[in-house]
PDB file of C-alpha atoms in Angstrom:
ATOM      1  CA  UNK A   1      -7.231 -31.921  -7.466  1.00 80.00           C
ATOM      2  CA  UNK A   2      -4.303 -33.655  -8.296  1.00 89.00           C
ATOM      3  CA  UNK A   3      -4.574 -37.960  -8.308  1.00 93.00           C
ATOM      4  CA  UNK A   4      -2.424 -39.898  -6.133  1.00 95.00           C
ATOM      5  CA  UNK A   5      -0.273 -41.296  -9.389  1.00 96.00           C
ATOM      6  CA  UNK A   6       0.366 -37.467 -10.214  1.00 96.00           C
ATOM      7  CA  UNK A   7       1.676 -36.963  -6.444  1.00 96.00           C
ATOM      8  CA  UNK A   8       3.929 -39.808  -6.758  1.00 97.00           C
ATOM      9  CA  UNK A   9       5.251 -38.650 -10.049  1.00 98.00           C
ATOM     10  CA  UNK A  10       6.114 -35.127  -9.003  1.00 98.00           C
ATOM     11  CA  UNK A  11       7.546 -36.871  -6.136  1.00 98.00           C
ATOM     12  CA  UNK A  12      10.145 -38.979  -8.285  1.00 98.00           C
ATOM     13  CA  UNK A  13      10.666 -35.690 -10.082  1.00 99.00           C
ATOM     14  CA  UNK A  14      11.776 -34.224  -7.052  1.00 99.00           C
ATOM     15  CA  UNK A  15      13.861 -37.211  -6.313  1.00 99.00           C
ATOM     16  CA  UNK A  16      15.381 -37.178  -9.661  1.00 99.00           C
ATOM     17  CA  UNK A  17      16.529 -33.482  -9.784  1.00 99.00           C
ATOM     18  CA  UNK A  18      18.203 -34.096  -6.018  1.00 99.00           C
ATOM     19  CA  UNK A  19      20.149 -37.111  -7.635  1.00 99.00           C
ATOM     20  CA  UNK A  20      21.350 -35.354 -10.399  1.00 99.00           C
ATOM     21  CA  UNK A  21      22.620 -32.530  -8.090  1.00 99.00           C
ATOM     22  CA  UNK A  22      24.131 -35.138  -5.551  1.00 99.00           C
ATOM     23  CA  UNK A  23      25.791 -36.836  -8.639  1.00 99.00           C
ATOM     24  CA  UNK A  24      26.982 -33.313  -9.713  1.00 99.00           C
ATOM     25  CA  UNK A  25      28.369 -31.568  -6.497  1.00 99.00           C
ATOM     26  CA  UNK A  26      29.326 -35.416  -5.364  1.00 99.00           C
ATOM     27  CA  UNK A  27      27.776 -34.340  -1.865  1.00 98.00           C
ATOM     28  CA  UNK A  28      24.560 -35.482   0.011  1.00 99.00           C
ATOM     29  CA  UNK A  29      21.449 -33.433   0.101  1.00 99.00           C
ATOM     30  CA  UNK A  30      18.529 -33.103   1.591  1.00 98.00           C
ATOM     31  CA  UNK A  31      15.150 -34.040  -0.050  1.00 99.00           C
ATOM     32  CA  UNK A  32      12.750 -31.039   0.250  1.00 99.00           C
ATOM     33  CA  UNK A  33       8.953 -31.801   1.576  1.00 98.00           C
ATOM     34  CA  UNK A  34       5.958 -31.381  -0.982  1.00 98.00           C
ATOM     35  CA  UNK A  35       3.209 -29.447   0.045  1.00 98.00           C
ATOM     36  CA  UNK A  36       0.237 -28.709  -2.807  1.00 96.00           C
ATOM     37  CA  UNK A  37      -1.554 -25.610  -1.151  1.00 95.00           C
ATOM     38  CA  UNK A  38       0.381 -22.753  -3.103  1.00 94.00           C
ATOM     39  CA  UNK A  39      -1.922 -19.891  -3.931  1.00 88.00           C
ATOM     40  CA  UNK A  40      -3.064 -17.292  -6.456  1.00 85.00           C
ATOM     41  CA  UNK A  41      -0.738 -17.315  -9.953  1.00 87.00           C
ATOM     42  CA  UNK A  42       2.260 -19.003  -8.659  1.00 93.00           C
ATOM     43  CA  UNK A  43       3.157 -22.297 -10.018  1.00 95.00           C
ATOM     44  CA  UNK A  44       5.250 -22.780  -6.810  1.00 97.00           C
ATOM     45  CA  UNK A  45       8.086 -21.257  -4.389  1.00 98.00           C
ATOM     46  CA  UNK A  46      10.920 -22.944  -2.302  1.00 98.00           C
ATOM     47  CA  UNK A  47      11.240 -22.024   1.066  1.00 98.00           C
ATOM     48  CA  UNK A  48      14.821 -22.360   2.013  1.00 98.00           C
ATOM     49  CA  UNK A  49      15.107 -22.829   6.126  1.00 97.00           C
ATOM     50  CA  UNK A  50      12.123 -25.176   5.760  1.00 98.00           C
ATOM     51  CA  UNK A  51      13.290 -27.331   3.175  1.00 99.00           C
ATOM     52  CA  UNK A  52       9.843 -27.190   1.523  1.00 99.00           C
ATOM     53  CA  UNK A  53       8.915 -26.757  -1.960  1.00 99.00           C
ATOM     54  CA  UNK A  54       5.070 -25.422  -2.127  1.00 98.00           C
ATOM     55  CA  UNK A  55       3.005 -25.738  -5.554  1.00 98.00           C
ATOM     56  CA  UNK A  56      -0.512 -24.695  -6.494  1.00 95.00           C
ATOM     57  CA  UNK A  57      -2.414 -27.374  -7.042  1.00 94.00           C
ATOM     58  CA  UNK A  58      -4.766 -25.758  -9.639  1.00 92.00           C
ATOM     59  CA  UNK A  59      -2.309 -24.877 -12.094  1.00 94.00           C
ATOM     60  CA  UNK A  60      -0.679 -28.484 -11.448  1.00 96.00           C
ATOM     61  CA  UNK A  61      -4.043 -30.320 -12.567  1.00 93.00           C
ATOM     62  CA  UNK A  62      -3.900 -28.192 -15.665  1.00 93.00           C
ATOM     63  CA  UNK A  63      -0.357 -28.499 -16.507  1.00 95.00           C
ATOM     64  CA  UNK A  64       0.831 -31.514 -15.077  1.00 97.00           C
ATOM     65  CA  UNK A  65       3.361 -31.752 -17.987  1.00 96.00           C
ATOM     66  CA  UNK A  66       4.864 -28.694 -17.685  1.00 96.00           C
ATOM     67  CA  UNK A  67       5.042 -29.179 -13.824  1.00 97.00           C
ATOM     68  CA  UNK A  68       7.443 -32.067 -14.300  1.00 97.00           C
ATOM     69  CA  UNK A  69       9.222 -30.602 -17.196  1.00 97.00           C
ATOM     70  CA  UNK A  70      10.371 -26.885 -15.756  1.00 97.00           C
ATOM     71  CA  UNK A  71       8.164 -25.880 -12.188  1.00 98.00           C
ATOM     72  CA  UNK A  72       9.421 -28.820 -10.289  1.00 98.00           C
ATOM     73  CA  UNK A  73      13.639 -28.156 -11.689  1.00 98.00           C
ATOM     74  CA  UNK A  74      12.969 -24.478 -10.989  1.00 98.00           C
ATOM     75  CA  UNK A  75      11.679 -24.737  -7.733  1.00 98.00           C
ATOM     76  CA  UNK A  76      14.453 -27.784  -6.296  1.00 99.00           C
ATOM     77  CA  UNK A  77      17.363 -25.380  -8.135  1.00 99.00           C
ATOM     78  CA  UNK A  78      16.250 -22.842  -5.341  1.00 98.00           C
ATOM     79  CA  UNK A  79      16.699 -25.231  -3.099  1.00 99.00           C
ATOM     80  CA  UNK A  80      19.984 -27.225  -4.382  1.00 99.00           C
ATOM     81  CA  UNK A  81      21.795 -23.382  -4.412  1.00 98.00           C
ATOM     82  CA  UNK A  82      20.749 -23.155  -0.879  1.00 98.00           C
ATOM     83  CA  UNK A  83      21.755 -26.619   0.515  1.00 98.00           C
ATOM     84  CA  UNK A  84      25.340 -25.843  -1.809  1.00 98.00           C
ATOM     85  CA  UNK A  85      26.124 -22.011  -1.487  1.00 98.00           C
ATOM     86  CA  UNK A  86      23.709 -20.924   1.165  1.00 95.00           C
ATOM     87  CA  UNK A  87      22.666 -17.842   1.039  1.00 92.00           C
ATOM     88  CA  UNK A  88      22.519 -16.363  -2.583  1.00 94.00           C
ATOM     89  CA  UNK A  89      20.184 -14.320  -4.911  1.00 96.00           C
ATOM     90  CA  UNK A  90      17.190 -16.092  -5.942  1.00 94.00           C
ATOM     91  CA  UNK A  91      17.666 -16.415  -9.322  1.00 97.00           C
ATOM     92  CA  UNK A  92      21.400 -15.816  -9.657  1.00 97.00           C
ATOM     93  CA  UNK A  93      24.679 -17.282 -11.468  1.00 98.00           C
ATOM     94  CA  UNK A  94      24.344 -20.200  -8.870  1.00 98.00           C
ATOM     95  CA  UNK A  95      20.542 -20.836  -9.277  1.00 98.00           C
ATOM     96  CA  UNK A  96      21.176 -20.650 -13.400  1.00 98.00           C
ATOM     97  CA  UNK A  97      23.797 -22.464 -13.489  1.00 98.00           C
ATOM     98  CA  UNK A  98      22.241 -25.198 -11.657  1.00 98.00           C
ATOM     99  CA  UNK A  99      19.333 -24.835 -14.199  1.00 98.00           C
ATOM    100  CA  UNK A 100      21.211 -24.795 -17.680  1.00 98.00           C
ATOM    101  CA  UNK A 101      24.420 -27.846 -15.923  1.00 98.00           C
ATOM    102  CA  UNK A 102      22.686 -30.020 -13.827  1.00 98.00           C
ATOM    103  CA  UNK A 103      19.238 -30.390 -15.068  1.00 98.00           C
ATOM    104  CA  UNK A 104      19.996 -29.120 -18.905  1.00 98.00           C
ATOM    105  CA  UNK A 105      16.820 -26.410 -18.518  1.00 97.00           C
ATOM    106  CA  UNK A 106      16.504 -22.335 -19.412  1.00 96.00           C
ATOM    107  CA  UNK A 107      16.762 -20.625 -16.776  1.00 95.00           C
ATOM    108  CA  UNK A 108      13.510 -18.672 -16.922  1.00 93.00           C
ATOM    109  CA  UNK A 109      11.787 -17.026 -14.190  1.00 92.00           C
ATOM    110  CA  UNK A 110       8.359 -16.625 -15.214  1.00 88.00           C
ATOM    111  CA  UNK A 111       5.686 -19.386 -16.043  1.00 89.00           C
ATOM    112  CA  UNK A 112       3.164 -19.416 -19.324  1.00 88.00           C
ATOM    113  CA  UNK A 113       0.744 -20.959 -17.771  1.00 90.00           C
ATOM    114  CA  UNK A 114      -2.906 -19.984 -18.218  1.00 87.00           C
ATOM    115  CA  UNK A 115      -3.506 -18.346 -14.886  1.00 84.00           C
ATOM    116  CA  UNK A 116      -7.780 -17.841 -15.523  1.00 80.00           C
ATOM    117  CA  UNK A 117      -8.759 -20.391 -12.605  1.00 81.00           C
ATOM    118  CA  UNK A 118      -6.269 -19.082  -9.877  1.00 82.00           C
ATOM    119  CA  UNK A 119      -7.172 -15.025 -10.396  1.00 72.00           C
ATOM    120  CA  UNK A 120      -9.275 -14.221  -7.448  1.00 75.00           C
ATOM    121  CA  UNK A 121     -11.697 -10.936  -7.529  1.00 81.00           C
ATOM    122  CA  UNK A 122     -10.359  -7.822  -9.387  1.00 86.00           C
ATOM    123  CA  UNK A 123     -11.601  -4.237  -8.850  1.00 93.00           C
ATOM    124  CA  UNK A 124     -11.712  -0.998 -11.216  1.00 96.00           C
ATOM    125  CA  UNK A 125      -9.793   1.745  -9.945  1.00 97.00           C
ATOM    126  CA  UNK A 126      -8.680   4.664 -12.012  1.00 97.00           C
ATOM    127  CA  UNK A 127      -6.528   7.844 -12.280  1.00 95.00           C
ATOM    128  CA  UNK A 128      -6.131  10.846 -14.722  1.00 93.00           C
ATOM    129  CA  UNK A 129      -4.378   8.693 -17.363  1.00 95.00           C
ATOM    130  CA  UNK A 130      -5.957   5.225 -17.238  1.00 95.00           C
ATOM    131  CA  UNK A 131      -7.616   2.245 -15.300  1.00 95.00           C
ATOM    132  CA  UNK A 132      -6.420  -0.509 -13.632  1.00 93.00           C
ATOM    133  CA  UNK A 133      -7.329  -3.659 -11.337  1.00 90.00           C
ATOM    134  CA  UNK A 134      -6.642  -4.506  -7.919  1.00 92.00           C
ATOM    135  CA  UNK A 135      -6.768  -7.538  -6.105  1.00 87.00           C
ATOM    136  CA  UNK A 136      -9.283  -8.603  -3.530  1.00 87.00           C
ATOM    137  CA  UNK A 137      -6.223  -8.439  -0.724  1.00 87.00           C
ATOM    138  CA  UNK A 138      -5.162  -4.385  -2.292  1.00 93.00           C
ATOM    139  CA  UNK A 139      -9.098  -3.296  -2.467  1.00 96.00           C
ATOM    140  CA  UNK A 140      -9.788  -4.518   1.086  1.00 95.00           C
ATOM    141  CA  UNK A 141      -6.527  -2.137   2.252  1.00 96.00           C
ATOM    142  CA  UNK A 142      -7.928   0.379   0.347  1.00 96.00           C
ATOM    143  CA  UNK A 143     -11.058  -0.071   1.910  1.00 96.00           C
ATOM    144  CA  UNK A 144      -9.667  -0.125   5.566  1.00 96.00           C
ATOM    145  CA  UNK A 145      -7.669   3.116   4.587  1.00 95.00           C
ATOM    146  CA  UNK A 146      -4.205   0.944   5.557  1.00 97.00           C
ATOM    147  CA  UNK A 147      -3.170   1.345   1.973  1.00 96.00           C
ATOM    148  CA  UNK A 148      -2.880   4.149  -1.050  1.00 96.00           C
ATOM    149  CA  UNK A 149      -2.194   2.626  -4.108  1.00 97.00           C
ATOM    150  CA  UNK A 150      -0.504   5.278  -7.158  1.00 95.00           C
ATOM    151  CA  UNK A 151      -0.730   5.053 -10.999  1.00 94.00           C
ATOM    152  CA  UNK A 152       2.883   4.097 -12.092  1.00 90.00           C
ATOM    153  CA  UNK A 153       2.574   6.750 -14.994  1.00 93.00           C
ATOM    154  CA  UNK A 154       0.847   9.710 -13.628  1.00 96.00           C
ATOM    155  CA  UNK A 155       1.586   8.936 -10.001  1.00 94.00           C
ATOM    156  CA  UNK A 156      -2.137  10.154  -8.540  1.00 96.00           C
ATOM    157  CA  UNK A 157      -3.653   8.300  -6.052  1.00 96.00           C
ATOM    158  CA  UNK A 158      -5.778   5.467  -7.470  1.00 97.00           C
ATOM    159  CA  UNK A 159      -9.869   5.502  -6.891  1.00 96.00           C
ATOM    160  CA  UNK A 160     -12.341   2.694  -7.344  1.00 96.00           C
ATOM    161  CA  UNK A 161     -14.523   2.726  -9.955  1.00 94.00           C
ATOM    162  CA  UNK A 162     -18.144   2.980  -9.151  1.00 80.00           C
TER     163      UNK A 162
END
């Protein structure tokens, strides 16, 4: 659980990295709503239309650093290069170069974060060549027969270890 202090922190984060971009594109923007109920290994996502940046509070209470320092710039880039140019890919030239001008940041995609506390249930399946894990959510659709899953190397059908 993150404390109150460490809400209004990432908020002034927020704040900060909209300045920057207002001072940069010398045009107004909108200030995206917080909300700390992202799930599973995701530090966070944007949502665009909403205006809404979502992060997962568990990793946030681990990391809190890091948060500030990279997830919070990565995730109001996504929304800065929608506010400016729309409609674009999510981690274009417009989202990088927001990244590496505005906010002075890699653009990297993927977080380092130790992910131990988020990972929900994981099953055993297997196929001629080796064995893997599925999520709770891909076991269940297994389960239900809604869903097949395939080794990537072999390509047979996957089957749950018993």
């Amino acid at each position: 659980m993150i404390t109150f202090e460490q809400h209004n922190q990432i908020q002034h984060c927020v704040i900060r990295c909209i300045a920057l971009a207002q001072d940069y594109f010398k045009r107004q923007l909108t200030t995206p709503t917080l909300q700390f109920n992202q799930r599973g290994n995701v530090a966070g996502t944007a949502h665009l239309q909403k205006n809404l940046i979502k992060l997962n509070s568990t990793l946030l209470a681990d990391n809190f650093d890091e948060f500030l320092l990279t997830v919070i710039p990565h995730e109001v880039a996504h929304i800065v290069a929608y506010q400016i140019y729309d409609r674009v890919k999510p981690h274009g030239l417009e989202w990088q170069a927001i990244m590496q001008n505005i906010f002075k940041l890699p653009a990297t995609v993927r977080h380092k974060m130790d992910t131990t506390k988020t990972q929900g249930k994981m099953f055993n399946y297997k196929c001629h060549c080796s064995q893997v894990k599925l999520t709770l959510r891909r076991h269940n659709k297994v389960v239900r027969k809604e869903q097949r899953y395939s080794c990537r190397k072999c390509q047979q059908i996957l089957v749950e270890v018993a």
